[in-house]
């Protein structure tokens, strides 16, 4: 078969990884990728359902594709990702020009669909939540965007049911990929010269719980640590409820595991954490953070925060501000609560006004940005190992890379510099979100 495909990806790293596995199937069929849907024979929108706005954006994009189907009836247009799982056949009712809807656990059916062509595939819906085995889709060949950095999904789904989150309803229960399958993929990546892998899961710390045999996330870290050739191992996303001392000790002991640890706290008040059904207290979280800092002194701790959650008072908000001052994160991703239909929090009544929510967000960012800048200033004058990622968007004469702590450092391009090079870069200046520096050491390539 010959043809062109275009995959439009919204949302998280898991969707990025799924899109690479969709692309891999099409390339095995002889298709090649194009950046724009015009002229493509297969068009896939890999969707995100994390917020109401995300869905509206996708419906807008689906609408734009209608004329392509009218002009070229044989073009195949499909929806995958979390909106596919959430909305199922309603997508066909809203957009009859779609050919197929595949849920996250059914992306491995793409090849047979494409082989069958548009006639056979009119309105094919595949959203079964539990197929034969997870390897059906995790072990698909991936057409990766990078040949230095790679996503490696280790599990799917989440059992936590945070009251504001749609993920458990669209990604199902925690479902771990067999360790041998993960190690096999990492070995293939190492043999292909990949330097950095990111272990992916909605909650990686819950890895193996569904096996019921004591296997856990630390086993994945230890197994990947043994694979020669991989330089760095990142992992996301962690959950304070399932992060154990054994995992922290293993992270400390493994030389390839990065110093960045993203540990979403979401809020500084126990009352709000209860409303969110996060399943831990701030005392528990503080103990965890203290142990992490003791075991991994160079840790770069980052987090997620939500303001304006129903029932949040001024006093509770100040508890979050106090937590930031104490924990001193290197970076925090901050969001205003947005009700997600289908989640318990969307039915909560005690709403925070938009005015209060945005003022509180400003206060959070002000406190956190000052801390982020101080922490970056502490790095000035030191040499940091970075893996070169390429030219910056605005100034191609400036290239950038990231430290083990996932800090971006911008430095001037030098002749012979290549993406994937590992350099020692001395940090010369700090900003809130990045550093500027000078390459001083050719580490290894
Ligand atoms: S841990 Fe909570 S926020 Fe994260 S994916 Fe699971 S339910 Fe959603």
Short mmCIF file of C-alpha atoms and ligand atoms in Angstrom, two decimals:
data_model
loop_
_atom_site.label_atom_id
_atom_site.label_comp_id
_atom_site.label_asym_id
_atom_site.label_seq_id
_atom_site.Cartn_x
_atom_site.Cartn_y
_atom_site.Cartn_z
CA UNK A 1 0.00 0.00 0.00
CA UNK A 2 1.12 3.57 -0.63
CA UNK A 3 -0.26 6.78 0.91
CA UNK A 4 0.10 9.74 3.19
CA UNK A 5 -1.10 10.06 6.76
CA UNK A 6 -1.53 12.98 9.13
CA UNK A 7 -1.89 12.50 12.89
CA UNK A 8 -2.97 15.51 14.97
CA UNK A 9 -2.19 14.95 18.65
CA UNK A 10 -3.72 16.74 21.63
CA UNK A 11 -3.02 16.26 25.33
CA UNK A 12 -0.40 14.44 27.38
CA UNK A 13 2.76 12.43 26.82
CA UNK A 14 0.71 9.21 26.81
CA UNK A 15 -1.13 10.52 23.75
CA UNK A 16 2.18 11.44 22.14
CA UNK A 17 3.31 7.87 22.68
CA UNK A 18 0.02 6.44 21.36
CA UNK A 19 0.33 8.62 18.25
CA UNK A 20 3.79 7.16 17.59
CA UNK A 21 2.24 3.69 17.76
CA UNK A 22 -0.55 4.67 15.39
CA UNK A 23 2.06 6.10 13.01
CA UNK A 24 4.14 2.93 13.28
CA UNK A 25 1.25 0.82 11.99
CA UNK A 26 0.67 3.15 9.03
CA UNK A 27 4.35 3.17 8.13
CA UNK A 28 4.38 -0.63 8.22
CA UNK A 29 1.61 -0.41 5.60
CA UNK A 30 3.81 1.83 3.45
CA UNK A 31 2.28 5.20 4.36
CA UNK A 32 4.40 8.23 5.11
CA UNK A 33 3.55 11.19 7.30
CA UNK A 34 2.59 14.69 6.17
CA UNK A 35 2.24 17.69 8.46
CA UNK A 36 -1.15 18.93 7.22
CA UNK A 37 -4.41 16.95 6.67
CA UNK A 38 -4.91 18.38 3.16
CA UNK A 39 -3.72 15.73 0.74
CA UNK A 40 -3.52 12.97 3.37
CA UNK A 41 -5.21 9.60 2.74
CA UNK A 42 -5.56 8.80 6.44
CA UNK A 43 -6.24 11.54 9.02
CA UNK A 44 -6.32 10.79 12.74
CA UNK A 45 -7.11 13.17 15.58
CA UNK A 46 -5.71 11.73 18.79
CA UNK A 47 -7.80 13.50 21.37
CA UNK A 48 -7.66 14.73 24.98
CA UNK A 49 -10.68 14.97 27.29
CA UNK A 50 -9.01 16.43 30.40
CA UNK A 51 -11.02 19.69 30.14
CA UNK A 52 -14.24 20.87 28.53
CA UNK A 53 -12.24 23.34 26.42
CA UNK A 54 -10.06 20.53 25.07
CA UNK A 55 -13.15 18.82 23.67
CA UNK A 56 -14.47 22.00 22.04
CA UNK A 57 -11.12 22.43 20.30
CA UNK A 58 -11.30 18.91 18.88
CA UNK A 59 -14.87 19.34 17.64
CA UNK A 60 -13.70 22.48 15.86
CA UNK A 61 -10.90 20.50 14.17
CA UNK A 62 -13.28 17.64 13.23
CA UNK A 63 -15.59 20.20 11.61
CA UNK A 64 -12.73 21.62 9.54
CA UNK A 65 -12.08 18.18 8.02
CA UNK A 66 -15.62 17.79 6.62
CA UNK A 67 -14.77 19.43 3.28
CA UNK A 68 -11.83 17.05 2.78
CA UNK A 69 -14.21 14.08 2.93
CA UNK A 70 -16.54 15.77 0.44
CA UNK A 71 -13.65 16.49 -1.94
CA UNK A 72 -12.07 13.01 -1.53
CA UNK A 73 -14.58 10.40 -0.23
CA UNK A 74 -11.87 7.72 0.07
CA UNK A 75 -9.90 9.67 2.67
CA UNK A 76 -10.12 7.89 6.04
CA UNK A 77 -10.82 10.15 9.04
CA UNK A 78 -10.65 8.74 12.56
CA UNK A 79 -10.76 9.76 16.21
CA UNK A 80 -8.62 8.12 18.88
CA UNK A 81 -7.69 8.98 22.47
CA UNK A 82 -9.75 9.90 25.53
CA UNK A 83 -12.60 11.68 23.71
CA UNK A 84 -13.07 8.56 21.57
CA UNK A 85 -13.45 6.51 24.74
CA UNK A 86 -15.69 9.05 26.45
CA UNK A 87 -18.04 9.95 23.60
CA UNK A 88 -18.00 6.73 21.52
CA UNK A 89 -20.78 6.65 18.86
CA UNK A 90 -21.98 10.14 19.78
CA UNK A 91 -19.00 11.30 17.72
CA UNK A 92 -20.55 9.79 14.57
CA UNK A 93 -23.88 11.44 15.34
CA UNK A 94 -22.14 14.80 15.67
CA UNK A 95 -19.75 14.23 12.75
CA UNK A 96 -21.08 11.64 10.25
CA UNK A 97 -18.02 12.26 8.05
CA UNK A 98 -15.90 10.29 10.50
CA UNK A 99 -14.97 6.71 9.51
CA UNK A 100 -13.74 5.23 12.76
CA UNK A 101 -13.49 5.81 16.51
CA UNK A 102 -10.84 3.84 18.39
CA UNK A 103 -10.45 4.00 22.19
CA UNK A 104 -6.94 4.00 23.76
CA UNK A 105 -7.03 0.20 24.19
CA UNK A 106 -8.00 -0.42 20.58
CA UNK A 107 -5.39 1.48 18.60
CA UNK A 108 -3.92 -1.84 17.40
CA UNK A 109 -6.96 -2.27 15.12
CA UNK A 110 -5.83 0.60 12.89
CA UNK A 111 -3.97 -1.56 10.38
CA UNK A 112 -6.94 -3.82 9.56
CA UNK A 113 -9.16 -0.74 9.29
CA UNK A 114 -6.85 0.93 6.77
CA UNK A 115 -6.41 -2.28 4.81
CA UNK A 116 -10.22 -2.50 4.53
CA UNK A 117 -10.39 1.04 3.19
CA UNK A 118 -13.19 3.62 3.55
CA UNK A 119 -16.10 1.52 2.26
CA UNK A 120 -15.75 -1.19 4.87
CA UNK A 121 -14.84 1.19 7.63
CA UNK A 122 -17.97 3.34 7.67
CA UNK A 123 -18.50 4.22 11.31
CA UNK A 124 -16.35 1.55 12.91
CA UNK A 125 -16.45 1.89 16.71
CA UNK A 126 -13.92 0.03 18.90
CA UNK A 127 -13.87 1.11 22.54
CA UNK A 128 -13.77 -2.12 24.52
CA UNK A 129 -11.91 -1.28 27.73
CA UNK A 130 -10.25 -4.60 28.34
CA UNK A 131 -8.95 -6.52 25.28
CA UNK A 132 -6.87 -9.71 25.24
CA UNK A 133 -3.67 -8.24 26.69
CA UNK A 134 -1.99 -4.90 27.13
CA UNK A 135 0.87 -5.89 24.82
CA UNK A 136 -1.54 -5.76 21.88
CA UNK A 137 -1.04 -2.01 21.84
CA UNK A 138 2.01 -1.30 24.02
CA UNK A 139 4.20 -3.57 21.85
CA UNK A 140 3.17 -1.94 18.57
CA UNK A 141 6.11 -0.66 16.55
CA UNK A 142 6.44 3.09 17.20
CA UNK A 143 7.34 5.63 14.51
CA UNK A 144 9.10 7.97 16.92
CA UNK A 145 9.48 11.71 16.48
CA UNK A 146 13.02 11.68 17.98
CA UNK A 147 15.97 9.32 17.69
CA UNK A 148 17.42 10.48 21.01
CA UNK A 149 14.42 10.71 23.38
CA UNK A 150 11.76 8.00 23.64
CA UNK A 151 8.46 7.43 25.43
CA UNK A 152 8.03 4.00 27.02
CA UNK A 153 4.51 3.34 28.38
CA UNK A 154 4.70 1.02 31.42
CA UNK A 155 1.05 1.04 32.43
CA UNK A 156 -2.37 2.39 31.61
CA UNK A 157 -5.31 3.65 33.58
CA UNK A 158 -5.83 4.85 37.15
CA UNK A 159 -7.76 3.63 40.21
CA UNK A 160 -7.47 6.84 42.22
CA UNK A 161 -10.68 8.63 41.13
CA UNK A 162 -9.60 12.12 42.14
CA UNK A 163 -12.94 13.92 42.20
CA UNK A 164 -11.98 16.43 39.46
CA UNK A 165 -10.41 13.97 37.03
CA UNK A 166 -11.89 12.23 33.98
CA UNK A 167 -8.92 9.89 33.40
CA UNK A 168 -10.22 6.81 35.28
CA UNK A 169 -13.42 6.96 33.19
CA UNK A 170 -11.60 7.12 29.84
CA UNK A 171 -8.38 5.21 30.53
CA UNK A 172 -9.86 2.52 32.79
CA UNK A 173 -8.30 0.68 35.72
CA UNK A 174 -4.58 0.47 36.47
CA UNK A 175 -3.21 -2.06 34.02
CA UNK A 176 0.52 -2.81 34.10
CA UNK A 177 2.59 -3.90 31.12
CA UNK A 178 4.69 -7.03 31.74
CA UNK A 179 8.22 -6.16 32.88
CA UNK A 180 9.80 -8.31 30.11
CA UNK A 181 7.91 -6.29 27.48
CA UNK A 182 9.18 -3.00 28.95
CA UNK A 183 12.78 -4.25 29.16
CA UNK A 184 12.61 -5.60 25.60
CA UNK A 185 11.54 -2.16 24.31
CA UNK A 186 14.27 -0.40 26.31
CA UNK A 187 16.90 -2.84 24.98
CA UNK A 188 15.75 -2.13 21.41
CA UNK A 189 15.95 1.61 22.09
CA UNK A 190 19.44 1.30 23.59
CA UNK A 191 20.58 -0.74 20.56
CA UNK A 192 19.19 2.00 18.32
CA UNK A 193 21.25 4.63 20.16
CA UNK A 194 18.52 6.31 22.23
CA UNK A 195 19.94 8.28 25.15
CA UNK A 196 16.93 9.17 27.26
CA UNK A 197 13.72 7.31 27.90
CA UNK A 198 10.62 8.42 29.80
CA UNK A 199 8.62 5.73 31.58
CA UNK A 200 4.96 6.69 31.18
CA UNK A 201 1.84 6.01 33.19
CA UNK A 202 -1.01 8.03 34.64
CA UNK A 203 0.37 6.86 37.99
CA UNK A 204 3.71 5.02 37.60
CA UNK A 205 3.97 4.35 41.36
CA UNK A 206 1.02 1.98 41.08
CA UNK A 207 2.96 -0.17 38.62
CA UNK A 208 2.54 -3.88 39.32
CA UNK A 209 -0.21 -3.56 41.95
CA UNK A 210 -2.58 -5.32 39.55
CA UNK A 211 -0.18 -8.27 39.28
CA UNK A 212 -0.72 -8.93 43.01
CA UNK A 213 2.73 -10.61 43.29
CA UNK A 214 4.68 -7.79 44.96
CA UNK A 215 6.13 -6.48 41.70
CA UNK A 216 6.33 -2.69 41.86
CA UNK A 217 7.76 0.42 40.22
CA UNK A 218 11.17 -0.10 41.87
CA UNK A 219 11.48 -3.35 39.89
CA UNK A 220 11.06 -1.42 36.63
CA UNK A 221 13.74 1.09 37.67
CA UNK A 222 16.20 -1.64 38.65
CA UNK A 223 15.55 -3.61 35.44
CA UNK A 224 16.00 -0.58 33.15
CA UNK A 225 19.10 0.47 35.11
CA UNK A 226 20.71 -2.79 33.92
CA UNK A 227 20.20 -2.03 30.22
CA UNK A 228 23.53 -0.81 28.82
CA UNK A 229 23.51 2.28 26.60
CA UNK A 230 20.59 4.24 28.05
CA UNK A 231 21.95 7.39 29.71
CA UNK A 232 18.87 8.76 31.43
CA UNK A 233 15.58 7.43 32.68
CA UNK A 234 12.72 9.86 33.39
CA UNK A 235 9.34 8.77 34.73
CA UNK A 236 5.89 10.39 34.95
CA UNK A 237 3.52 10.81 36.61
CA UNK A 238 3.93 9.95 40.30
CA UNK A 239 1.29 9.90 43.04
CA UNK A 240 2.16 10.69 46.70
CA UNK A 241 -0.25 7.96 47.82
CA UNK A 242 1.74 5.20 46.05
CA UNK A 243 5.27 6.62 46.24
CA UNK A 244 7.10 4.34 48.73
CA UNK A 245 10.44 4.58 50.55
CA UNK A 246 11.63 1.55 48.56
CA UNK A 247 10.95 3.48 45.32
CA UNK A 248 12.74 6.56 46.67
CA UNK A 249 15.74 4.47 47.80
CA UNK A 250 15.83 2.79 44.38
CA UNK A 251 15.70 6.16 42.60
CA UNK A 252 18.59 7.29 44.82
CA UNK A 253 20.58 4.12 44.03
CA UNK A 254 20.05 4.07 40.25
CA UNK A 255 22.60 6.25 38.41
CA UNK A 256 20.40 6.54 35.30
CA UNK A 257 17.28 7.81 37.05
CA UNK A 258 17.10 11.59 36.67
CA UNK A 259 17.10 14.01 39.60
CA UNK A 260 13.78 15.54 38.54
CA UNK A 261 10.81 14.13 40.45
CA UNK A 262 7.34 15.37 39.56
CA UNK A 263 5.14 14.75 42.60
CA UNK A 264 1.74 16.47 42.21
CA UNK A 265 0.44 17.70 45.59
CA UNK A 266 -2.50 19.64 44.06
CA UNK A 267 -3.27 21.64 47.25
CA UNK A 268 -1.89 22.61 50.69
CA UNK A 269 -5.07 22.06 52.70
CA UNK A 270 -6.18 18.68 54.04
CA UNK A 271 -9.82 19.74 53.71
CA UNK A 272 -9.37 20.42 49.98
CA UNK A 273 -7.32 17.24 49.46
CA UNK A 274 -10.23 15.35 50.98
CA UNK A 275 -12.68 17.06 48.62
CA UNK A 276 -10.37 16.09 45.78
CA UNK A 277 -10.24 12.48 47.05
CA UNK A 278 -6.44 12.59 46.75
CA UNK A 279 -6.03 10.02 49.53
CA UNK A 280 -3.18 11.59 51.52
CA UNK A 281 -2.67 14.39 54.03
CA UNK A 282 -0.23 17.27 53.91
CA UNK A 283 1.62 15.72 56.88
CA UNK A 284 2.12 12.55 54.83
CA UNK A 285 3.27 14.59 51.82
CA UNK A 286 5.72 16.63 53.92
CA UNK A 287 7.21 13.44 55.40
CA UNK A 288 7.61 12.06 51.90
CA UNK A 289 9.28 15.27 50.66
CA UNK A 290 11.64 15.28 53.67
CA UNK A 291 12.64 11.65 53.02
CA UNK A 292 13.12 12.37 49.29
CA UNK A 293 15.40 15.34 50.05
CA UNK A 294 17.37 13.25 52.57
CA UNK A 295 17.86 10.30 50.19
CA UNK A 296 18.28 12.37 47.00
CA UNK A 297 19.93 15.69 48.01
CA UNK A 298 20.17 16.84 44.34
CA UNK A 299 16.47 16.17 43.71
CA UNK A 300 14.63 18.72 41.56
CA UNK A 301 11.11 18.54 42.97
CA UNK A 302 8.24 19.80 40.84
CA UNK A 303 4.50 19.62 41.33
CA UNK A 304 0.97 20.42 40.12
CA UNK A 305 -1.40 22.78 41.95
CA UNK A 306 -5.09 23.54 41.56
CA UNK A 307 -6.69 26.76 42.91
CA UNK A 308 -10.36 27.58 43.19
CA UNK A 309 -11.49 24.03 43.99
CA UNK A 310 -15.08 24.05 45.33
CA UNK A 311 -15.10 24.89 49.06
CA UNK A 312 -11.61 26.45 49.03
CA UNK A 313 -11.46 29.33 51.53
CA UNK A 314 -8.91 32.14 51.77
CA UNK A 315 -7.36 30.35 54.74
CA UNK A 316 -7.04 27.08 52.81
CA UNK A 317 -5.42 28.98 49.95
CA UNK A 318 -2.88 30.41 52.37
CA UNK A 319 -2.05 26.85 53.44
CA UNK A 320 -0.94 26.21 49.86
CA UNK A 321 1.17 29.36 49.87
CA UNK A 322 2.78 28.24 53.14
CA UNK A 323 3.46 24.78 51.68
CA UNK A 324 5.29 26.35 48.72
CA UNK A 325 7.47 28.37 51.09
CA UNK A 326 8.34 25.19 53.03
CA UNK A 327 8.83 22.62 50.26
CA UNK A 328 10.49 25.15 47.89
CA UNK A 329 9.71 23.35 44.61
CA UNK A 330 11.89 24.09 41.61
CA UNK A 331 8.77 24.48 39.49
CA UNK A 332 5.01 24.15 39.83
CA UNK A 333 2.36 23.78 37.13
CA UNK A 334 -0.63 25.78 38.37
CA UNK A 335 -4.24 25.51 37.20
CA UNK A 336 -7.56 27.09 38.05
CA UNK A 337 -10.11 24.38 38.84
CA UNK A 338 -12.38 23.77 35.83
CA UNK A 339 -15.41 21.52 36.38
CA UNK A 340 -15.27 18.43 34.14
CA UNK A 341 -18.70 16.98 33.36
CA UNK A 342 -18.90 13.37 34.42
CA UNK A 343 -16.71 13.92 37.53
CA UNK A 344 -17.96 14.28 41.15
CA UNK A 345 -16.29 17.70 41.54
CA UNK A 346 -18.39 19.08 38.68
CA UNK A 347 -21.49 18.49 40.82
CA UNK A 348 -20.03 20.25 43.87
CA UNK A 349 -21.94 23.44 44.74
CA UNK A 350 -19.65 25.56 46.95
CA UNK A 351 -17.98 27.25 43.96
CA UNK A 352 -15.16 29.80 44.20
CA UNK A 353 -15.74 32.98 42.18
CA UNK A 354 -13.69 33.38 39.00
CA UNK A 355 -12.32 36.62 40.44
CA UNK A 356 -11.06 34.97 43.66
CA UNK A 357 -9.70 31.99 41.71
CA UNK A 358 -7.62 34.10 39.33
CA UNK A 359 -6.34 36.35 42.16
CA UNK A 360 -5.28 33.24 44.09
CA UNK A 361 -3.60 31.85 40.98
CA UNK A 362 -1.61 35.09 40.63
CA UNK A 363 -0.55 34.88 44.29
CA UNK A 364 0.54 31.25 43.86
CA UNK A 365 2.56 32.03 40.75
CA UNK A 366 4.16 35.05 42.38
CA UNK A 367 5.36 33.01 45.36
CA UNK A 368 6.44 30.05 43.22
CA UNK A 369 8.18 32.09 40.51
CA UNK A 370 10.34 33.80 43.13
CA UNK A 371 11.37 30.39 44.50
CA UNK A 372 12.00 28.97 41.00
CA UNK A 373 14.28 31.92 40.22
CA UNK A 374 16.20 31.51 43.48
CA UNK A 375 16.68 27.82 42.81
CA UNK A 376 17.92 28.52 39.28
CA UNK A 377 20.29 31.16 40.64
CA UNK A 378 21.80 28.48 42.91
CA UNK A 379 22.82 26.61 39.72
CA UNK A 380 24.81 29.54 38.24
CA UNK A 381 28.57 28.98 38.02
CA UNK A 382 28.20 25.17 38.07
CA UNK A 383 28.66 22.84 35.10
CA UNK A 384 25.57 20.78 34.26
CA UNK A 385 25.30 17.73 31.99
CA UNK A 386 22.74 18.34 29.23
CA UNK A 387 21.55 16.31 26.26
CA UNK A 388 21.37 18.62 23.26
CA UNK A 389 17.82 18.97 21.85
CA UNK A 390 18.49 21.43 19.02
CA UNK A 391 17.89 25.09 18.05
CA UNK A 392 15.57 27.32 20.06
CA UNK A 393 12.38 28.32 18.20
CA UNK A 394 13.09 32.06 18.09
CA UNK A 395 16.89 32.15 17.68
CA UNK A 396 18.40 29.24 15.68
CA UNK A 397 21.91 30.44 16.58
CA UNK A 398 21.00 29.46 20.14
CA UNK A 399 20.59 25.78 20.94
CA UNK A 400 19.26 24.20 24.12
CA UNK A 401 19.26 21.04 26.20
CA UNK A 402 17.94 19.85 29.55
CA UNK A 403 19.67 18.88 32.75
CA UNK A 404 18.84 15.69 34.65
CA UNK A 405 16.57 17.99 36.69
CA UNK A 406 14.72 18.82 33.44
CA UNK A 407 15.92 22.42 33.55
CA UNK A 408 16.29 24.02 30.14
CA UNK A 409 19.68 25.61 29.45
CA UNK A 410 20.20 27.78 26.36
CA UNK A 411 23.70 28.11 24.90
CA UNK A 412 25.30 29.37 21.67
CA UNK A 413 25.57 26.87 18.81
CA UNK A 414 29.10 25.64 18.09
CA UNK A 415 30.32 24.03 14.85
CA UNK A 416 29.78 20.29 14.82
CA UNK A 417 27.19 20.37 17.60
CA UNK A 418 24.48 17.68 17.06
CA UNK A 419 21.15 16.77 18.62
CA UNK A 420 21.84 14.02 21.14
CA UNK A 421 25.33 15.23 22.07
CA UNK A 422 25.96 15.16 25.81
CA UNK A 423 27.70 18.34 26.94
CA UNK A 424 28.90 19.94 30.14
CA UNK A 425 27.36 23.42 30.15
CA UNK A 426 28.36 26.05 32.71
CA UNK A 427 25.30 28.03 33.84
CA UNK A 428 26.03 31.75 33.49
CA UNK A 429 22.63 33.35 34.13
CA UNK A 430 19.27 32.32 35.62
CA UNK A 431 15.71 33.18 34.68
CA UNK A 432 12.49 31.86 36.25
CA UNK A 433 11.93 29.11 33.69
CA UNK A 434 15.38 28.54 32.20
CA UNK A 435 19.11 29.17 32.41
CA UNK A 436 21.65 30.51 29.94
CA UNK A 437 25.10 29.03 29.72
CA UNK A 438 28.27 28.12 27.86
CA UNK A 439 29.33 24.65 26.73
CA UNK A 440 32.62 23.90 28.50
CA UNK A 441 32.91 20.14 28.27
CA UNK A 442 32.34 17.61 25.50
CA UNK A 443 30.94 14.83 27.69
CA UNK A 444 30.19 11.92 25.38
CA UNK A 445 28.11 11.30 22.29
S1 LIG B 1 -4.14 10.20 40.03
FE1 LIG B 1 -6.00 11.42 40.07
S2 LIG B 1 -5.48 13.16 38.75
FE2 LIG B 1 -4.02 11.55 38.28
S3 LIG B 1 -4.89 10.40 36.57
FE3 LIG B 1 -5.51 9.38 38.47
S4 LIG B 1 -7.52 10.22 38.96
FE4 LIG B 1 -6.53 11.61 37.50
#
